[in-house]
N, CA, C and O of each residue as an XYZ file, in Angstrom:
476
protein
N       0.838     -1.170      0.000
C       0.000      0.000      0.000
C       0.892      1.246      0.000
O       1.745      1.409      0.872
N       0.689      2.099     -0.965
C       1.473      3.320     -1.096
C       0.650      4.506     -0.637
O      -0.508      4.667     -1.022
N       1.254      5.315      0.175
C       0.582      6.524      0.645
C       1.143      7.710     -0.109
O       2.356      7.841     -0.273
N       0.261      8.565     -0.562
C       0.680      9.758     -1.274
C       0.440     10.970     -0.381
O      -0.637     11.146      0.188
N       1.461     11.786     -0.277
C       1.335     13.008      0.502
C       1.153     14.166     -0.457
O       1.941     14.363     -1.381
N       0.106     14.923     -0.220
C      -0.131     16.113     -1.020
C       0.266     17.315     -0.190
O      -0.233     17.509      0.919
N       1.156     18.112     -0.726
C       1.592     19.305     -0.010
C       0.849     20.526     -0.524
O       0.758     20.773     -1.727
N       0.330     21.268      0.418
C      -0.289     22.534      0.049
C       0.811     23.565     -0.136
O       1.854     23.489      0.513
N       0.582     24.528     -1.019
C       1.597     25.570     -1.159
C       1.728     26.336      0.158
O       0.741     26.601      0.843
N       2.956     26.678      0.488
C       3.187     27.426      1.713
C       2.593     28.821      1.571
O       2.827     29.483      0.560
N       1.835     29.282      2.554
C       1.265     30.623      2.431
C       2.372     31.676      2.456
O       3.424     31.475      3.062
N       2.121     32.774      1.802
C       3.104     33.855      1.782
C       3.281     34.402      3.188
O       2.314     34.554      3.935
N       4.512     34.692      3.538
C       4.794     35.260      4.853
C       4.243     36.671      4.947
O       3.891     37.140      6.029
N       4.171     37.341      3.811
C       3.749     38.732      3.734
C       2.923     38.897      2.473
O       3.317     38.421      1.408
N       1.795     39.556      2.577
C       0.945     39.805      1.416
C       1.207     41.214      0.899
O       1.310     42.162      1.678
N       1.312     41.343     -0.407
C       1.531     42.646     -1.025
C       0.310     43.041     -1.835
O      -0.249     42.223     -2.565
N      -0.104     44.292     -1.706
C      -1.203     44.794     -2.524
C      -0.653     45.139     -3.908
O       0.560     45.269     -4.073
N      -1.525     45.289     -4.900
C      -1.046     45.705     -6.226
C      -0.283     47.033     -6.195
O       0.671     47.210     -6.952
N      -0.689     47.964     -5.334
C       0.031     49.246     -5.272
C       1.425     49.062     -4.667
O       2.354     49.764     -5.064
N       1.594     48.145     -3.727
C       2.928     47.864     -3.176
C       3.808     47.219     -4.246
O       4.986     47.555     -4.371
N       3.239     46.297     -5.013
C       4.003     45.673     -6.097
C       4.405     46.707     -7.139
O       5.522     46.669     -7.655
N       3.491     47.641     -7.454
C       3.805     48.691     -8.430
C       4.918     49.590     -7.912
O       5.780     50.014     -8.681
N       4.908     49.886     -6.612
C       5.959     50.732     -6.037
C       7.312     50.014     -6.061
O       8.340     50.640     -6.324
N       7.316     48.724     -5.792
C       8.564     47.955     -5.881
C       9.096     48.006     -7.308
O      10.302     48.143     -7.516
N       8.202     47.897     -8.293
C       8.618     47.996     -9.698
C       9.218     49.375     -9.984
O      10.229     49.472    -10.679
N       8.605     50.443     -9.456
C       9.144     51.796     -9.637
C      10.528     51.909     -9.010
O      11.454     52.444     -9.620
N      10.662     51.400     -7.786
C      11.953     51.458     -7.107
C      13.024     50.704     -7.891
O      14.145     51.189     -8.044
N      12.676     49.525     -8.384
C      13.658     48.746     -9.135
C      13.977     49.396    -10.470
O      15.075     49.215    -10.997
N      13.030     50.155    -11.030
C      13.280     50.865    -12.281
C      14.324     51.957    -12.142
O      14.967     52.328    -13.124
N      14.500     52.473    -10.940
C      15.501     53.518    -10.709
C      16.532     53.100     -9.657
O      17.156     53.942     -9.010
N      16.696     51.801     -9.503
C      17.616     51.259     -8.490
C      19.067     51.577     -8.842
O      19.422     51.671    -10.016
N      19.896     51.740     -7.819
C      21.328     51.944     -8.087
C      21.954     50.683     -8.682
O      21.421     49.582     -8.538
N      23.073     50.858     -9.341
C      23.780     49.720     -9.935
C      24.059     48.664     -8.872
O      24.469     48.984     -7.756
N      23.836     47.425     -9.225
C      24.126     46.321     -8.324
C      22.961     45.908     -7.442
O      23.029     44.870     -6.784
N      21.897     46.694     -7.413
C      20.746     46.332     -6.581
C      20.026     45.143     -7.202
O      19.748     45.136     -8.402
N      19.722     44.133     -6.381
C      19.020     42.943     -6.876
C      17.578     42.897     -6.377
O      16.819     42.002     -6.749
N      17.205     43.850     -5.545
C      15.848     43.903     -5.002
C      15.780     44.915     -3.884
O      16.722     45.672     -3.646
N      14.649     44.917     -3.200
C      14.483     45.750     -2.011
C      14.249     44.823     -0.829
O      13.745     43.710     -0.978
N      14.626     45.304      0.344
C      14.554     44.475      1.537
C      13.756     45.181      2.630
O      13.982     46.352      2.937
N      12.820     44.437      3.202
C      12.028     44.912      4.326
C      12.634     44.338      5.602
O      12.884     43.136      5.695
N      12.866     45.203      6.579
C      13.366     44.756      7.871
C      12.658     45.534      8.969
O      11.950     46.504      8.700
N      12.855     45.104     10.198
C      12.238     45.773     11.349
C      13.320     46.103     12.379
O      13.418     45.443     13.413
N      14.127     47.123     12.095
C      15.171     47.482     13.055
C      14.573     48.036     14.347
O      13.448     48.535     14.360
N      15.332     47.941     15.421
C      14.897     48.476     16.708
C      15.091     49.985     16.691
O      16.215     50.481     16.612
N      13.972     50.707     16.767
C      14.017     52.163     16.867
C      12.614     52.688     17.111
O      11.633     51.953     17.007
N      12.535     53.940     17.429
C      11.238     54.557     17.696
C      10.804     54.340     19.131
O      11.457     53.620     19.885
N       9.703     54.964     19.504
C       9.254     54.895     20.900
C       8.601     53.564     21.247
O       8.483     53.242     22.429
N       8.171     52.779     20.264
C       7.537     51.494     20.569
C       8.477     50.302     20.417
O       8.118     49.192     20.810
N       9.650     50.497     19.868
C      10.623     49.419     19.823
C      11.061     48.966     18.451
O      12.259     48.796     18.223
N      10.122     48.760     17.509
C      10.461     48.275     16.168
C       9.875     49.220     15.122
O       8.818     49.815     15.332
N      10.562     49.349     14.011
C      10.078     50.177     12.913
C      10.194     49.387     11.617
O      10.933     48.405     11.546
N       9.472     49.811     10.605
C       9.563     49.197      9.282
C      10.609     49.961      8.478
O      10.631     51.192      8.493
N      11.472     49.234      7.780
C      12.499     49.857      6.962
C      12.580     49.129      5.626
O      12.633     47.900      5.589
N      12.591     49.880      4.531
C      12.719     49.304      3.190
C      13.925     49.957      2.528
O      14.000     51.180      2.419
N      14.864     49.129      2.089
C      16.092     49.609      1.475
C      16.464     48.719      0.295
O      15.988     47.590      0.180
N      17.322     49.242     -0.583
C      17.856     48.430     -1.667
C      18.802     47.388     -1.079
O      19.435     47.619     -0.049
N      18.887     46.253     -1.740
C      19.811     45.198     -1.318
C      20.629     44.772     -2.536
O      20.107     44.662     -3.646
N      21.924     44.535     -2.306
C      22.820     44.158     -3.407
C      23.249     42.707     -3.337
O      23.858     42.192     -4.275
N      22.936     42.039     -2.230
C      23.334     40.641     -2.078
C      22.246     39.892     -1.332
O      21.735     40.367     -0.318
N      21.896     38.722     -1.839
C      20.867     37.905     -1.194
C      21.451     37.219      0.031
O      22.570     36.708      0.000
N      20.683     37.217      1.102
C      21.050     36.503      2.320
C      20.205     35.234      2.346
O      18.980     35.324      2.260
N      20.812     34.059      2.460
C      20.020     32.816      2.421
C      18.994     32.708      3.553
O      18.069     31.900      3.463
N      19.139     33.500      4.604
C      18.182     33.466      5.714
C      16.955     34.340      5.460
O      15.967     34.236      6.186
N      17.004     35.195      4.449
C      15.888     36.089      4.140
C      14.795     35.363      3.366
O      15.068     34.440      2.598
N      13.570     35.786      3.574
C      12.424     35.315      2.788
C      12.473     36.052      1.456
O      12.684     37.264      1.426
N      12.284     35.343      0.374
C      12.338     35.939     -0.971
C      10.933     35.921     -1.558
O      10.326     34.857     -1.680
N      10.411     37.092     -1.923
C       9.077     37.198     -2.508
C       9.229     37.797     -3.903
O       9.662     38.938     -4.066
N       8.866     37.001     -4.897
C       8.939     37.470     -6.286
C       7.707     38.309     -6.589
O       6.581     37.876     -6.342
N       7.915     39.503     -7.121
C       6.810     40.352     -7.558
C       7.011     40.622     -9.048
O       8.108     40.411     -9.566
N       5.980     41.081     -9.740
C       6.142     41.348    -11.178
C       7.243     42.363    -11.494
O       7.836     42.313    -12.571
N       7.521     43.284    -10.564
C       8.509     44.320    -10.845
C       9.857     44.126    -10.205
O      10.756     44.943    -10.409
N      10.027     43.075     -9.440
C      11.304     42.854     -8.781
C      11.137     42.000     -7.539
O      10.028     41.585     -7.199
N      12.238     41.744     -6.871
C      12.236     40.863     -5.712
C      12.166     41.692     -4.429
O      12.870     42.689     -4.270
N      11.298     41.250     -3.524
C      11.245     41.803     -2.175
C      11.842     40.763     -1.248
O      11.359     39.632     -1.181
N      12.881     41.138     -0.539
C      13.476     40.285      0.474
C      12.931     40.736      1.822
O      12.797     41.933      2.074
N      12.621     39.782      2.681
C      12.197     40.100      4.041
C      13.265     39.556      4.977
O      13.575     38.365      4.956
N      13.817     40.424      5.784
C      14.879     40.064      6.702
C      14.508     38.839      7.524
O      13.435     38.788      8.125
N      15.400     37.853      7.549
C      15.141     36.605      8.263
C      14.863     36.810      9.742
O      14.069     36.071     10.323
N      15.501     37.800     10.366
C      15.274     38.080     11.772
C      13.982     38.824     12.033
O      13.527     38.894     13.175
N      13.385     39.382     10.993
C      12.153     40.163     11.139
C      10.901     39.389     10.771
O       9.795     39.813     11.107
N      11.053     38.265     10.089
C       9.902     37.569      9.507
C       8.870     37.166     10.559
O       7.671     37.199     10.282
N       9.308     36.790     11.753
C       8.343     36.382     12.778
C       7.445     37.526     13.203
O       6.311     37.294     13.624
N       7.929     38.765     13.103
C       7.113     39.928     13.453
C       6.142     40.297     12.340
O       5.219     41.082     12.555
N       6.346     39.731     11.142
C       5.603     40.172      9.957
C       4.665     39.124      9.361
O       3.884     39.449      8.466
N       4.718     37.893      9.824
C       3.896     36.837      9.229
C       2.426     37.240      9.251
O       1.888     37.642     10.282
N       1.796     37.123      8.096
C       0.374     37.451      7.974
C       0.087     38.917      7.720
O      -1.074     39.308      7.601
N       1.130     39.739      7.635
C       0.940     41.174      7.415
C       0.633     41.471      5.951
O       0.926     40.675      5.060
N       0.042     42.627      5.734
C      -0.206     43.135      4.384
C       0.602     44.416      4.216
O       0.559     45.312      5.059
N       1.332     44.483      3.118
C       2.142     45.654      2.790
C       1.456     46.389      1.654
O       1.169     45.803      0.611
N       1.193     47.677      1.857
C       0.497     48.495      0.873
C       1.325     49.749      0.620
O       2.124     50.155      1.463
N       1.132     50.355     -0.534
C       1.716     51.664     -0.828
C       0.566     52.647     -0.870
O      -0.398     52.442     -1.607
N       0.653     53.711     -0.088
C      -0.428     54.699     -0.031
C       0.139     56.091     -0.250
O       1.214     56.428      0.246
N      -0.608     56.897     -1.007
C      -0.225     58.282     -1.274
C      -1.446     59.168     -1.107
O      -2.561     58.787     -1.464
N      -1.221     60.364     -0.555
C      -2.260     61.382     -0.559
C      -1.572     62.717     -0.819
O      -0.411     62.744     -1.228
N      -2.267     63.814     -0.591
C      -1.687     65.130     -0.887
C      -0.456     65.456     -0.042
O       0.367     66.277     -0.447
N      -0.321     64.828      1.121
C       0.728     65.219      2.053
C       1.787     64.157      2.325
O       2.913     64.498      2.688
N       1.458     62.891      2.161
C       2.410     61.830      2.476
C       2.359     60.714      1.440
O       1.381     60.554      0.711
N       3.421     59.968      1.402
C       3.481     58.771      0.572
C       4.395     57.787      1.286
O       5.439     58.170      1.814
N       4.001     56.514      1.300
C       4.860     55.529      1.934
C       4.205     54.168      2.017
O       3.013     54.007      1.756
N       5.015     53.196      2.387
C       4.494     51.859      2.613
C       3.717     51.866      3.926
O       4.148     52.461      4.913
N       2.580     51.205      3.923
C       1.712     51.101      5.092
C       1.527     49.617      5.373
O       1.343     48.825      4.449
N       1.576     49.242      6.640
C       1.507     47.838      7.027
C       0.306     47.575      7.918
O       0.055     48.303      8.879
N      -0.433     46.523      7.587
C      -1.460     45.978      8.472
C      -0.829     44.740      9.066
O      -0.685     43.722      8.389
N      -0.449     44.824     10.339
C       0.319     43.766     10.967
C      -0.470     43.158     12.126
O      -0.627     43.800     13.165
N      -0.971     41.922     11.964
C      -1.744     41.299     13.034
C      -0.897     40.941     14.253
O      -1.444     40.613     15.306
N       0.420     40.999     14.127
C       1.316     40.667     15.238
C       1.608     41.860     16.139
O       2.077     41.690     17.264
N       1.329     43.074     15.645
C       1.617     44.279     16.424
C       0.616     44.399     17.571
O      -0.596     44.326     17.372
N       1.147     44.583     18.756
C       0.304     44.731     19.946
C       0.027     46.193     20.253
O      -0.831     46.504     21.078
N       0.741     47.080     19.600
C       0.546     48.504     19.811
C       1.515     49.273     18.936
O       2.441     48.701     18.360
N       1.295     50.575     18.841
C       2.197     51.425     18.068
C       2.294     52.772     18.758
O       1.491     53.100     19.633
N       3.290     53.548     18.351
C       3.469     54.863     18.951
C       2.445     55.820     18.356
O       1.799     55.510     17.356
N       2.308     56.964     18.967
C       1.333     57.957     18.514
C       1.588     58.473     17.117
O       0.646     58.804     16.397
N       2.844     58.547     16.724
C       3.161     59.071     15.390
C       3.069     57.995     14.313
O       3.126     58.304     13.123
N       2.924     56.725     14.723
C       2.788     55.646     13.749
C       4.070     55.167     13.136
O       4.038     54.356     12.210
N       5.214     55.644     13.623
C       6.507     55.281     13.039
C       7.058     53.959     13.570
O       7.918     53.354     12.930
N       6.580     53.502     14.719
C       7.109     52.255     15.269
C       5.989     51.438     15.891
O       4.885     51.935     16.116
N       6.296     50.167     16.165
C       5.302     49.257     16.710
C       5.953     48.304     17.700
O       7.178     48.198     17.755
N       5.128     47.605     18.487
C       5.644     46.598     19.419
C       4.895     45.305     19.202
O       3.746     45.302     18.761
N       5.565     44.189     19.521
C       4.949     42.869     19.407
C       4.887     42.210     20.757
O       4.400     41.086     20.874
């Protein structure tokens, strides 16, 4: 008797909206020489402890989560992924601000200015 195991696709660690994917494509369109993608990390800073940071990356780290988008690769810092699982990354613009916005189910609170969060 042979047993067959069916594997479900692993869910994405981070969900990107179409506007976030479009912004990644824009960033990669004007990326500096040597950039292979953009990287999301959560460095310790701000009044709540952690902040979101997006920067160009020139070298892949095997510990990072790699998310292929139509316009380029988004790397998620391996040390930050546990804080971000299940989050949605969006790009939002209005008359006064523009930036990536995160809906993070792991965040237990954020600072008044919205620049940092805690888990």
